[in-house]
mmCIF file of C-alpha atoms in Angstrom:
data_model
loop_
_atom_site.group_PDB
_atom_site.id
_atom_site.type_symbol
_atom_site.label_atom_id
_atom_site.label_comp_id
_atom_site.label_asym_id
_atom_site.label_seq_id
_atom_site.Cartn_x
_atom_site.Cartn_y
_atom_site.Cartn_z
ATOM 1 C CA UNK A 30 125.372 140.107 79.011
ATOM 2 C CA UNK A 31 124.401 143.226 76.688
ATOM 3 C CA UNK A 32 127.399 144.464 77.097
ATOM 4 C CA UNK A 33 129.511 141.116 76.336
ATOM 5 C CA UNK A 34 127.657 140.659 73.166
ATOM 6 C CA UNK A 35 127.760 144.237 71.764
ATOM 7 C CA UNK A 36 131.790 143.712 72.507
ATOM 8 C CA UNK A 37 131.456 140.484 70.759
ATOM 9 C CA UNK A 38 129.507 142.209 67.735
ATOM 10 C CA UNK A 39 132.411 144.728 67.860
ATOM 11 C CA UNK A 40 134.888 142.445 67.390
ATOM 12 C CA UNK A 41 132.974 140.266 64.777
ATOM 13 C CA UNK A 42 132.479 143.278 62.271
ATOM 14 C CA UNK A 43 136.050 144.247 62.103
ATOM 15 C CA UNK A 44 136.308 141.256 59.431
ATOM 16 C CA UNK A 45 139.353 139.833 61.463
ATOM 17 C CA UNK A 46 139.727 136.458 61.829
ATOM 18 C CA UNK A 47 138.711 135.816 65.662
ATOM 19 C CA UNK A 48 138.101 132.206 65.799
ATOM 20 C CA UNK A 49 134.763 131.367 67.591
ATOM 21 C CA UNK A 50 133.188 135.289 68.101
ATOM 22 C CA UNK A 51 130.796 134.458 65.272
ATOM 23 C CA UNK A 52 129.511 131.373 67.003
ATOM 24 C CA UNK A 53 129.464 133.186 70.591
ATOM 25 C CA UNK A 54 127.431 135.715 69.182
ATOM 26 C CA UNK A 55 125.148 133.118 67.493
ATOM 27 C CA UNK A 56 124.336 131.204 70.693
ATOM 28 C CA UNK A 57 124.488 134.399 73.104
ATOM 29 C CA UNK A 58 121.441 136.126 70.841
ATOM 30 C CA UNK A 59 119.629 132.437 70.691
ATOM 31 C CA UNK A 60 119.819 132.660 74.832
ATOM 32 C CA UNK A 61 118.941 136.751 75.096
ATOM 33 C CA UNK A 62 115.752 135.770 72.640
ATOM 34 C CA UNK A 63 115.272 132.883 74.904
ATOM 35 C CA UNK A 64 115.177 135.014 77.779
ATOM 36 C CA UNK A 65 113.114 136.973 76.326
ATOM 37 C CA UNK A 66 110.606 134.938 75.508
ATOM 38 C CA UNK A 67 110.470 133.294 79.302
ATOM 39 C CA UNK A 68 110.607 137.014 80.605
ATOM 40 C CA UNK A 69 107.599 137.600 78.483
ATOM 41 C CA UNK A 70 105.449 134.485 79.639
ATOM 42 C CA UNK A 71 106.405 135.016 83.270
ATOM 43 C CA UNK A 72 105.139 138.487 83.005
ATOM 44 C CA UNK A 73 101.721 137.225 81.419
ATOM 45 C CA UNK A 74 101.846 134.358 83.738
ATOM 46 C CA UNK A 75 102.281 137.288 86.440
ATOM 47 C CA UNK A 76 99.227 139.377 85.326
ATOM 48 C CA UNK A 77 96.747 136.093 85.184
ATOM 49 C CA UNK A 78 98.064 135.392 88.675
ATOM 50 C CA UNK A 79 97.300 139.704 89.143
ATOM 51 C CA UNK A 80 94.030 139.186 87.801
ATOM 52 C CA UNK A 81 92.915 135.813 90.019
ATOM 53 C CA UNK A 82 94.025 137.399 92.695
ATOM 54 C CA UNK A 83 92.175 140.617 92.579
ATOM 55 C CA UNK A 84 89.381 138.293 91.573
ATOM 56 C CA UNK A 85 89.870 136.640 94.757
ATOM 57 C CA UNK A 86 89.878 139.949 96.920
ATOM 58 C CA UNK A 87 86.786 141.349 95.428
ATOM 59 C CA UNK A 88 84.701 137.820 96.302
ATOM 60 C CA UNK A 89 86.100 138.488 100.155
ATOM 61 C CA UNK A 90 85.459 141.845 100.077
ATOM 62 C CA UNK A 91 81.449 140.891 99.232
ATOM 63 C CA UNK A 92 81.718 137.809 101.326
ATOM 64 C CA UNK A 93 82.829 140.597 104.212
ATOM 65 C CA UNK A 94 80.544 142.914 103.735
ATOM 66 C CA UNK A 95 77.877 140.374 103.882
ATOM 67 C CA UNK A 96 78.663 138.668 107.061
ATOM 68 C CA UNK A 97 78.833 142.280 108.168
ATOM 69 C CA UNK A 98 75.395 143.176 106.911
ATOM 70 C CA UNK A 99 74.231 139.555 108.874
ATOM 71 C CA UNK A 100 76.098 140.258 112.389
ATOM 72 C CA UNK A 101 74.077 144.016 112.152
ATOM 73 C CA UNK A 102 70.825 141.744 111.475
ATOM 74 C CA UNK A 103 71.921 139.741 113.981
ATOM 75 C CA UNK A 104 72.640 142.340 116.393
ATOM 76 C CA UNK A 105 69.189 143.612 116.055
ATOM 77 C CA UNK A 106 67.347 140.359 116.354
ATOM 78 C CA UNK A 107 69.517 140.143 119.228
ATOM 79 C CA UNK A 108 68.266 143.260 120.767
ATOM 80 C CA UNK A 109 65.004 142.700 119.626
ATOM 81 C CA UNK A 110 64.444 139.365 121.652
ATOM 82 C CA UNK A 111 66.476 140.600 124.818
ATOM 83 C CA UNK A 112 63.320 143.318 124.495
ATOM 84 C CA UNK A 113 60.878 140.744 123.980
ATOM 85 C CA UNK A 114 62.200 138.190 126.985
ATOM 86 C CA UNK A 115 62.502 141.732 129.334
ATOM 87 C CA UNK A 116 58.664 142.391 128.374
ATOM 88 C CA UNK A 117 57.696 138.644 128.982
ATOM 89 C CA UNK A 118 59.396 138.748 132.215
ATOM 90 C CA UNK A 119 57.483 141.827 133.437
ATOM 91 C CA UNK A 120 54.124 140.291 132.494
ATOM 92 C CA UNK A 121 55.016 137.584 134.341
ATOM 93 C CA UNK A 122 55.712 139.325 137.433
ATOM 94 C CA UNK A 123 52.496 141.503 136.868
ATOM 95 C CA UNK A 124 50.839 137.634 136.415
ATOM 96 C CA UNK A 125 52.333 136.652 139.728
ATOM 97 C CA UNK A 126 51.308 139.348 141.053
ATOM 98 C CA UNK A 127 47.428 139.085 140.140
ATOM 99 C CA UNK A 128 47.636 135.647 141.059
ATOM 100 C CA UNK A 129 48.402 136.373 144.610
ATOM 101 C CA UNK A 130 45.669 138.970 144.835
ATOM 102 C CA UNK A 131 43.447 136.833 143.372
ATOM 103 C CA UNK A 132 44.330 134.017 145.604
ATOM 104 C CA UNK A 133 44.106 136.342 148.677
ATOM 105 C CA UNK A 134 40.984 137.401 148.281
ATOM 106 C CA UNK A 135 39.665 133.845 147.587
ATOM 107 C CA UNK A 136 40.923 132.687 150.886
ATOM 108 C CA UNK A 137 39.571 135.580 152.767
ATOM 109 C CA UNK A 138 36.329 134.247 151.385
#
Protein backbone atom coordinates (compact mmCIF):
# COMPACT_ATOMS: atom_id res chain seq x y z
CA UNK A 1 0.00 0.00 0.00
CA UNK A 2 3.26 2.22 0.69
CA UNK A 3 4.36 1.55 -2.32
CA UNK A 4 0.96 2.34 -4.35
CA UNK A 5 0.73 5.65 -2.69
CA UNK A 6 4.37 6.86 -3.03
CA UNK A 7 3.64 5.88 -6.98
CA UNK A 8 0.52 7.80 -6.64
CA UNK A 9 2.46 10.86 -4.97
CA UNK A 10 4.85 10.42 -7.95
CA UNK A 11 2.49 10.84 -10.36
CA UNK A 12 0.52 13.68 -8.55
CA UNK A 13 3.67 16.05 -8.34
CA UNK A 14 4.50 15.94 -11.95
CA UNK A 15 1.63 18.73 -12.27
CA UNK A 16 -0.02 16.58 -15.12
CA UNK A 17 -3.42 16.36 -15.34
CA UNK A 18 -4.20 12.64 -14.04
CA UNK A 19 -7.78 12.73 -13.28
CA UNK A 20 -8.57 11.20 -9.80
CA UNK A 21 -4.61 10.60 -8.35
CA UNK A 22 -5.21 13.62 -6.12
CA UNK A 23 -8.32 12.13 -4.61
CA UNK A 24 -6.68 8.47 -4.39
CA UNK A 25 -4.00 9.88 -2.55
CA UNK A 26 -6.42 11.84 -0.29
CA UNK A 27 -8.45 8.80 0.81
CA UNK A 28 -5.38 6.23 0.70
CA UNK A 29 -3.42 8.60 3.52
CA UNK A 30 -7.02 9.05 5.45
CA UNK A 31 -7.00 4.90 5.54
CA UNK A 32 -2.90 4.49 6.27
CA UNK A 33 -3.63 7.20 9.32
CA UNK A 34 -6.60 5.12 10.07
CA UNK A 35 -4.60 2.15 10.27
CA UNK A 36 -2.49 3.64 12.16
CA UNK A 37 -4.38 4.72 14.68
CA UNK A 38 -6.20 1.03 15.14
CA UNK A 39 -2.55 -0.46 14.95
CA UNK A 40 -1.74 1.82 17.78
CA UNK A 41 -4.82 0.97 20.12
CA UNK A 42 -4.50 -2.74 19.39
CA UNK A 43 -0.97 -2.57 20.50
CA UNK A 44 -2.01 -0.70 23.85
CA UNK A 45 -4.99 -2.87 23.99
CA UNK A 46 -2.21 -5.74 23.63
CA UNK A 47 0.05 -4.54 26.52
CA UNK A 48 -3.12 -4.07 29.11
CA UNK A 49 -4.04 -7.60 28.06
CA UNK A 50 0.28 -8.23 28.69
CA UNK A 51 -0.04 -6.65 31.88
CA UNK A 52 -3.47 -8.62 33.27
CA UNK A 53 -2.06 -11.44 32.28
CA UNK A 54 1.23 -11.36 34.00
CA UNK A 55 -0.92 -10.06 36.80
CA UNK A 56 -2.74 -13.18 36.59
CA UNK A 57 0.46 -15.50 36.61
CA UNK A 58 2.05 -13.88 39.54
CA UNK A 59 -1.42 -14.44 41.81
CA UNK A 60 -1.00 -18.41 40.65
CA UNK A 61 2.38 -18.45 41.15
CA UNK A 62 1.63 -17.30 45.13
CA UNK A 63 -1.55 -19.25 45.12
CA UNK A 64 1.05 -22.34 44.10
CA UNK A 65 3.48 -21.83 46.26
CA UNK A 66 1.05 -21.67 49.03
CA UNK A 67 -0.84 -24.81 48.52
CA UNK A 68 2.70 -26.10 48.29
CA UNK A 69 3.80 -24.67 51.60
CA UNK A 70 0.14 -26.37 53.03
CA UNK A 71 0.60 -30.03 51.38
CA UNK A 72 4.44 -29.85 53.24
CA UNK A 73 2.34 -28.84 56.52
CA UNK A 74 0.18 -31.31 55.67
CA UNK A 75 2.63 -33.89 55.02
CA UNK A 76 4.06 -33.40 58.39
CA UNK A 77 0.87 -33.41 60.37
CA UNK A 78 0.43 -36.40 58.41
CA UNK A 79 3.52 -38.01 59.64
CA UNK A 80 3.15 -36.63 62.84
CA UNK A 81 -0.25 -38.45 63.66
CA UNK A 82 0.75 -41.80 61.80
CA UNK A 83 3.60 -41.40 64.82
CA UNK A 84 1.16 -40.60 67.32
CA UNK A 85 -1.59 -43.55 66.31
CA UNK A 86 1.82 -46.09 66.03
CA UNK A 87 2.69 -44.92 69.77
CA UNK A 88 -1.04 -45.27 70.91
CA UNK A 89 -1.16 -48.61 69.43
CA UNK A 90 1.93 -49.86 71.31
CA UNK A 91 0.58 -48.62 74.65
CA UNK A 92 -2.24 -50.38 73.99
CA UNK A 93 -0.68 -53.60 73.44
CA UNK A 94 1.65 -52.93 76.52
CA UNK A 95 -2.12 -52.18 78.29
CA UNK A 96 -3.32 -55.53 77.06
CA UNK A 97 -0.65 -56.92 78.07
CA UNK A 98 -0.71 -55.74 81.89
CA UNK A 99 -4.19 -56.49 81.88
CA UNK A 100 -3.67 -60.12 81.33
CA UNK A 101 -0.97 -60.29 83.97
CA UNK A 102 -2.95 -58.58 86.16
CA UNK A 103 -5.90 -60.72 85.54
CA UNK A 104 -3.72 -63.89 85.89
CA UNK A 105 -2.51 -63.34 88.93
CA UNK A 106 -5.97 -62.38 90.33
CA UNK A 107 -7.34 -65.70 89.35
CA UNK A 108 -4.48 -67.63 90.71
CA UNK A 109 -5.61 -65.97 93.90
Amino acid sequence: LHSQLEALQILDSTGGDWPGVSGTVTRLHTYLDRAEVSLVERSRQQGRLQADLDEKTLELDNQHSKTKDISEELAICRYELNSALKEIGELNLTLEEKTRVLSEARSEH
